[in-house]
């Protein structure tokens, strides 16, 4: 890569790294894993920068992040729910990039595929066809994972609300 292209890539990577990391944290629930996913995606984008810079490099990076996240899940075939505070998951005390700690915690209770579909659909606002393409699955799989994922997300949020109400955290809302 020429110096001009390197500078162009570095500027693009700096400007998009935060957004990519936030989405990766939502997928993994773990800042270290999210950073690894983003780092790998940026390396792959850098390797193809001359072809990608004018052709949606962010979409390519996100596709790598989501596919690598799913691939890691497939390799281990297990779901690990991490007990972390939102501040541990991503050092963003304002927390305005998602509708609160309860949602982030509930997302961690979903399978990796359900989480990926919901993040792509409702955080990234992608249509089903693009989600299917990004994850390498069929449109019916996207629909079923979204349906089940939303149901499980609602159940997790309700369970959190009940627990908080019993503990008096929300003042008996």
PDB file of C-alpha atoms in Angstrom:
ATOM      1  CA  UNK A   1       0.000   0.000   0.000  1.00  0.00           C
ATOM      2  CA  UNK A   2       1.278   3.459  -0.829  1.00  0.00           C
ATOM      3  CA  UNK A   3       1.685   6.084   1.878  1.00  0.00           C
ATOM      4  CA  UNK A   4      -1.385   7.999   0.658  1.00  0.00           C
ATOM      5  CA  UNK A   5      -3.496   4.834   0.782  1.00  0.00           C
ATOM      6  CA  UNK A   6      -2.129   3.981   4.243  1.00  0.00           C
ATOM      7  CA  UNK A   7      -3.091   7.428   5.509  1.00  0.00           C
ATOM      8  CA  UNK A   8      -6.526   7.092   3.903  1.00  0.00           C
ATOM      9  CA  UNK A   9      -7.071   3.709   5.543  1.00  0.00           C
ATOM     10  CA  UNK A  10      -5.800   4.925   8.939  1.00  0.00           C
ATOM     11  CA  UNK A  11      -8.187   7.894   8.856  1.00  0.00           C
ATOM     12  CA  UNK A  12     -11.113   5.644   7.921  1.00  0.00           C
ATOM     13  CA  UNK A  13     -10.226   3.080  10.608  1.00  0.00           C
ATOM     14  CA  UNK A  14      -9.946   5.766  13.320  1.00  0.00           C
ATOM     15  CA  UNK A  15     -13.320   7.229  12.351  1.00  0.00           C
ATOM     16  CA  UNK A  16     -15.180   3.871  12.334  1.00  0.00           C
ATOM     17  CA  UNK A  17     -13.397   1.903  15.044  1.00  0.00           C
ATOM     18  CA  UNK A  18     -15.697   3.056  17.868  1.00  0.00           C
ATOM     19  CA  UNK A  19     -18.903   2.119  16.053  1.00  0.00           C
ATOM     20  CA  UNK A  20     -17.471  -1.249  15.050  1.00  0.00           C
ATOM     21  CA  UNK A  21     -16.382  -1.914  18.634  1.00  0.00           C
ATOM     22  CA  UNK A  22     -19.793  -1.030  20.074  1.00  0.00           C
ATOM     23  CA  UNK A  23     -21.506  -3.483  17.724  1.00  0.00           C
ATOM     24  CA  UNK A  24     -18.907  -6.173  18.504  1.00  0.00           C
ATOM     25  CA  UNK A  25     -19.407  -5.705  22.259  1.00  0.00           C
ATOM     26  CA  UNK A  26     -23.135  -6.196  21.777  1.00  0.00           C
ATOM     27  CA  UNK A  27     -22.373  -9.442  19.962  1.00  0.00           C
ATOM     28  CA  UNK A  28     -19.834 -10.842  22.394  1.00  0.00           C
ATOM     29  CA  UNK A  29     -20.649  -9.192  25.701  1.00  0.00           C
ATOM     30  CA  UNK A  30     -16.925  -9.012  26.257  1.00  0.00           C
ATOM     31  CA  UNK A  31     -14.639  -6.090  25.434  1.00  0.00           C
ATOM     32  CA  UNK A  32     -11.550  -8.238  24.853  1.00  0.00           C
ATOM     33  CA  UNK A  33     -13.330 -10.545  22.389  1.00  0.00           C
ATOM     34  CA  UNK A  34     -14.916  -7.541  20.698  1.00  0.00           C
ATOM     35  CA  UNK A  35     -11.545  -5.841  20.291  1.00  0.00           C
ATOM     36  CA  UNK A  36     -10.126  -9.020  18.772  1.00  0.00           C
ATOM     37  CA  UNK A  37     -12.990  -9.200  16.261  1.00  0.00           C
ATOM     38  CA  UNK A  38     -12.569  -5.550  15.289  1.00  0.00           C
ATOM     39  CA  UNK A  39      -8.795  -5.893  15.010  1.00  0.00           C
ATOM     40  CA  UNK A  40      -9.114  -8.896  12.693  1.00  0.00           C
ATOM     41  CA  UNK A  41     -11.703  -7.096  10.585  1.00  0.00           C
ATOM     42  CA  UNK A  42      -9.506  -4.005  10.259  1.00  0.00           C
ATOM     43  CA  UNK A  43      -6.540  -6.133   9.224  1.00  0.00           C
ATOM     44  CA  UNK A  44      -8.629  -7.778   6.506  1.00  0.00           C
ATOM     45  CA  UNK A  45      -9.955  -4.416   5.315  1.00  0.00           C
ATOM     46  CA  UNK A  46      -6.399  -3.019   5.246  1.00  0.00           C
ATOM     47  CA  UNK A  47      -5.257  -5.954   3.107  1.00  0.00           C
ATOM     48  CA  UNK A  48      -7.984  -5.138   0.572  1.00  0.00           C
ATOM     49  CA  UNK A  49      -8.077  -1.369   0.990  1.00  0.00           C
ATOM     50  CA  UNK A  50      -7.226  -0.481  -2.614  1.00  0.00           C
ATOM     51  CA  UNK A  51     -10.327  -2.407  -3.762  1.00  0.00           C
ATOM     52  CA  UNK A  52     -12.592  -1.574  -0.823  1.00  0.00           C
ATOM     53  CA  UNK A  53     -12.049   2.103  -0.128  1.00  0.00           C
ATOM     54  CA  UNK A  54     -14.602   3.178  -2.727  1.00  0.00           C
ATOM     55  CA  UNK A  55     -16.892   0.187  -2.237  1.00  0.00           C
ATOM     56  CA  UNK A  56     -18.383   0.153   1.296  1.00  0.00           C
ATOM     57  CA  UNK A  57     -15.417  -0.833   3.483  1.00  0.00           C
ATOM     58  CA  UNK A  58     -17.529  -0.567   6.635  1.00  0.00           C
ATOM     59  CA  UNK A  59     -20.061  -3.093   5.349  1.00  0.00           C
ATOM     60  CA  UNK A  60     -17.193  -5.458   4.595  1.00  0.00           C
ATOM     61  CA  UNK A  61     -15.715  -4.950   8.093  1.00  0.00           C
ATOM     62  CA  UNK A  62     -19.082  -5.558   9.766  1.00  0.00           C
ATOM     63  CA  UNK A  63     -19.646  -8.703   7.714  1.00  0.00           C
ATOM     64  CA  UNK A  64     -16.258 -10.008   8.888  1.00  0.00           C
ATOM     65  CA  UNK A  65     -17.083  -9.188  12.517  1.00  0.00           C
ATOM     66  CA  UNK A  66     -20.451 -10.959  12.418  1.00  0.00           C
ATOM     67  CA  UNK A  67     -19.204 -13.980  10.495  1.00  0.00           C
ATOM     68  CA  UNK A  68     -16.127 -14.388  12.711  1.00  0.00           C
ATOM     69  CA  UNK A  69     -18.332 -14.088  15.782  1.00  0.00           C
ATOM     70  CA  UNK A  70     -20.647 -16.817  14.497  1.00  0.00           C
ATOM     71  CA  UNK A  71     -17.655 -18.960  13.437  1.00  0.00           C
ATOM     72  CA  UNK A  72     -16.227 -18.762  16.947  1.00  0.00           C
ATOM     73  CA  UNK A  73     -19.575 -19.873  18.331  1.00  0.00           C
ATOM     74  CA  UNK A  74     -19.761 -22.770  15.885  1.00  0.00           C
ATOM     75  CA  UNK A  75     -16.250 -23.913  16.810  1.00  0.00           C
ATOM     76  CA  UNK A  76     -17.005 -24.041  20.510  1.00  0.00           C
ATOM     77  CA  UNK A  77     -20.681 -25.048  20.230  1.00  0.00           C
ATOM     78  CA  UNK A  78     -21.402 -23.562  23.598  1.00  0.00           C
ATOM     79  CA  UNK A  79     -22.869 -20.354  24.843  1.00  0.00           C
ATOM     80  CA  UNK A  80     -21.168 -18.581  27.689  1.00  0.00           C
ATOM     81  CA  UNK A  81     -23.049 -15.889  29.536  1.00  0.00           C
ATOM     82  CA  UNK A  82     -20.583 -13.496  31.057  1.00  0.00           C
ATOM     83  CA  UNK A  83     -21.393 -11.875  34.357  1.00  0.00           C
ATOM     84  CA  UNK A  84     -20.163  -8.366  33.680  1.00  0.00           C
ATOM     85  CA  UNK A  85     -21.382  -4.944  34.508  1.00  0.00           C
ATOM     86  CA  UNK A  86     -22.112  -2.742  31.502  1.00  0.00           C
ATOM     87  CA  UNK A  87     -19.089  -0.622  32.383  1.00  0.00           C
ATOM     88  CA  UNK A  88     -16.862  -3.709  32.192  1.00  0.00           C
ATOM     89  CA  UNK A  89     -18.323  -4.687  28.818  1.00  0.00           C
ATOM     90  CA  UNK A  90     -17.494  -1.307  27.310  1.00  0.00           C
ATOM     91  CA  UNK A  91     -16.154   1.717  29.118  1.00  0.00           C
ATOM     92  CA  UNK A  92     -19.023   3.996  28.101  1.00  0.00           C
ATOM     93  CA  UNK A  93     -20.553   5.412  31.290  1.00  0.00           C
ATOM     94  CA  UNK A  94     -23.110   7.428  29.363  1.00  0.00           C
ATOM     95  CA  UNK A  95     -24.414   4.202  27.842  1.00  0.00           C
ATOM     96  CA  UNK A  96     -26.382   6.137  25.251  1.00  0.00           C
ATOM     97  CA  UNK A  97     -25.441   3.809  22.378  1.00  0.00           C
ATOM     98  CA  UNK A  98     -27.950   1.191  23.578  1.00  0.00           C
ATOM     99  CA  UNK A  99     -31.119   1.668  25.585  1.00  0.00           C
ATOM    100  CA  UNK A 100     -29.453   0.797  28.856  1.00  0.00           C
ATOM    101  CA  UNK A 101     -27.745  -1.810  30.930  1.00  0.00           C
ATOM    102  CA  UNK A 102     -30.808  -4.045  31.089  1.00  0.00           C
ATOM    103  CA  UNK A 103     -30.866  -4.513  27.322  1.00  0.00           C
ATOM    104  CA  UNK A 104     -27.132  -5.210  27.144  1.00  0.00           C
ATOM    105  CA  UNK A 105     -27.435  -7.758  29.946  1.00  0.00           C
ATOM    106  CA  UNK A 106     -30.463  -9.404  28.329  1.00  0.00           C
ATOM    107  CA  UNK A 107     -28.641  -9.651  24.989  1.00  0.00           C
ATOM    108  CA  UNK A 108     -25.977 -11.743  26.703  1.00  0.00           C
ATOM    109  CA  UNK A 109     -28.620 -14.339  27.526  1.00  0.00           C
ATOM    110  CA  UNK A 110     -29.286 -15.045  23.823  1.00  0.00           C
ATOM    111  CA  UNK A 111     -27.433 -17.454  21.592  1.00  0.00           C
ATOM    112  CA  UNK A 112     -24.697 -15.960  19.463  1.00  0.00           C
ATOM    113  CA  UNK A 113     -26.776 -16.288  16.296  1.00  0.00           C
ATOM    114  CA  UNK A 114     -29.866 -14.703  17.858  1.00  0.00           C
ATOM    115  CA  UNK A 115     -27.758 -11.862  19.209  1.00  0.00           C
ATOM    116  CA  UNK A 116     -26.130 -11.304  15.802  1.00  0.00           C
ATOM    117  CA  UNK A 117     -29.494 -11.210  14.040  1.00  0.00           C
ATOM    118  CA  UNK A 118     -31.002  -8.775  16.562  1.00  0.00           C
ATOM    119  CA  UNK A 119     -27.966  -6.487  16.550  1.00  0.00           C
ATOM    120  CA  UNK A 120     -27.885  -6.425  12.754  1.00  0.00           C
ATOM    121  CA  UNK A 121     -31.630  -5.874  12.485  1.00  0.00           C
ATOM    122  CA  UNK A 122     -32.330  -3.391  15.271  1.00  0.00           C
ATOM    123  CA  UNK A 123     -28.969  -1.764  16.020  1.00  0.00           C
ATOM    124  CA  UNK A 124     -27.524  -1.719  12.499  1.00  0.00           C
ATOM    125  CA  UNK A 125     -31.004  -1.406  10.890  1.00  0.00           C
ATOM    126  CA  UNK A 126     -30.211  -3.855   8.094  1.00  0.00           C
ATOM    127  CA  UNK A 127     -32.904  -5.587   6.049  1.00  0.00           C
ATOM    128  CA  UNK A 128     -33.332  -9.362   6.347  1.00  0.00           C
ATOM    129  CA  UNK A 129     -31.677 -10.059   2.990  1.00  0.00           C
ATOM    130  CA  UNK A 130     -28.482  -8.233   4.007  1.00  0.00           C
ATOM    131  CA  UNK A 131     -28.458  -9.965   7.385  1.00  0.00           C
ATOM    132  CA  UNK A 132     -28.780 -13.343   5.695  1.00  0.00           C
ATOM    133  CA  UNK A 133     -25.922 -12.485   3.362  1.00  0.00           C
ATOM    134  CA  UNK A 134     -23.715 -11.149   6.166  1.00  0.00           C
ATOM    135  CA  UNK A 135     -24.235 -14.248   8.300  1.00  0.00           C
ATOM    136  CA  UNK A 136     -24.214 -16.744   5.458  1.00  0.00           C
ATOM    137  CA  UNK A 137     -27.655 -18.114   6.309  1.00  0.00           C
ATOM    138  CA  UNK A 138     -31.050 -18.147   4.628  1.00  0.00           C
ATOM    139  CA  UNK A 139     -33.738 -15.496   5.030  1.00  0.00           C
ATOM    140  CA  UNK A 140     -35.954 -17.982   6.903  1.00  0.00           C
ATOM    141  CA  UNK A 141     -33.178 -18.544   9.429  1.00  0.00           C
ATOM    142  CA  UNK A 142     -32.938 -14.783   9.951  1.00  0.00           C
ATOM    143  CA  UNK A 143     -36.692 -14.558  10.518  1.00  0.00           C
ATOM    144  CA  UNK A 144     -36.809 -17.491  12.931  1.00  0.00           C
ATOM    145  CA  UNK A 145     -33.735 -16.330  14.879  1.00  0.00           C
ATOM    146  CA  UNK A 146     -35.208 -12.823  15.141  1.00  0.00           C
ATOM    147  CA  UNK A 147     -38.564 -14.189  16.304  1.00  0.00           C
ATOM    148  CA  UNK A 148     -37.069 -16.475  18.947  1.00  0.00           C
ATOM    149  CA  UNK A 149     -34.434 -13.919  19.916  1.00  0.00           C
ATOM    150  CA  UNK A 150     -37.009 -11.170  20.499  1.00  0.00           C
ATOM    151  CA  UNK A 151     -39.160 -13.516  22.567  1.00  0.00           C
ATOM    152  CA  UNK A 152     -36.171 -14.534  24.685  1.00  0.00           C
ATOM    153  CA  UNK A 153     -35.065 -10.891  24.994  1.00  0.00           C
ATOM    154  CA  UNK A 154     -38.520  -9.885  26.260  1.00  0.00           C
ATOM    155  CA  UNK A 155     -38.496 -12.784  28.737  1.00  0.00           C
ATOM    156  CA  UNK A 156     -35.046 -11.824  30.007  1.00  0.00           C
ATOM    157  CA  UNK A 157     -36.051  -8.170  30.398  1.00  0.00           C
ATOM    158  CA  UNK A 158     -39.226  -9.152  32.240  1.00  0.00           C
ATOM    159  CA  UNK A 159     -37.244 -11.439  34.564  1.00  0.00           C
ATOM    160  CA  UNK A 160     -34.800  -8.600  35.237  1.00  0.00           C
ATOM    161  CA  UNK A 161     -37.685  -6.223  35.987  1.00  0.00           C
ATOM    162  CA  UNK A 162     -39.307  -8.696  38.385  1.00  0.00           C
ATOM    163  CA  UNK A 163     -35.992  -9.289  40.156  1.00  0.00           C
ATOM    164  CA  UNK A 164     -35.358  -5.548  40.427  1.00  0.00           C
ATOM    165  CA  UNK A 165     -38.884  -4.917  41.709  1.00  0.00           C
ATOM    166  CA  UNK A 166     -38.478  -7.638  44.338  1.00  0.00           C
ATOM    167  CA  UNK A 167     -35.194  -6.080  45.413  1.00  0.00           C
ATOM    168  CA  UNK A 168     -36.777  -2.615  45.481  1.00  0.00           C
ATOM    169  CA  UNK A 169     -34.293  -1.272  42.933  1.00  0.00           C
ATOM    170  CA  UNK A 170     -36.833   0.544  40.749  1.00  0.00           C
ATOM    171  CA  UNK A 171     -38.975   1.804  43.582  1.00  0.00           C
ATOM    172  CA  UNK A 172     -41.790  -0.678  42.851  1.00  0.00           C
ATOM    173  CA  UNK A 173     -42.572   0.449  39.299  1.00  0.00           C
TER     174      UNK A 173
END
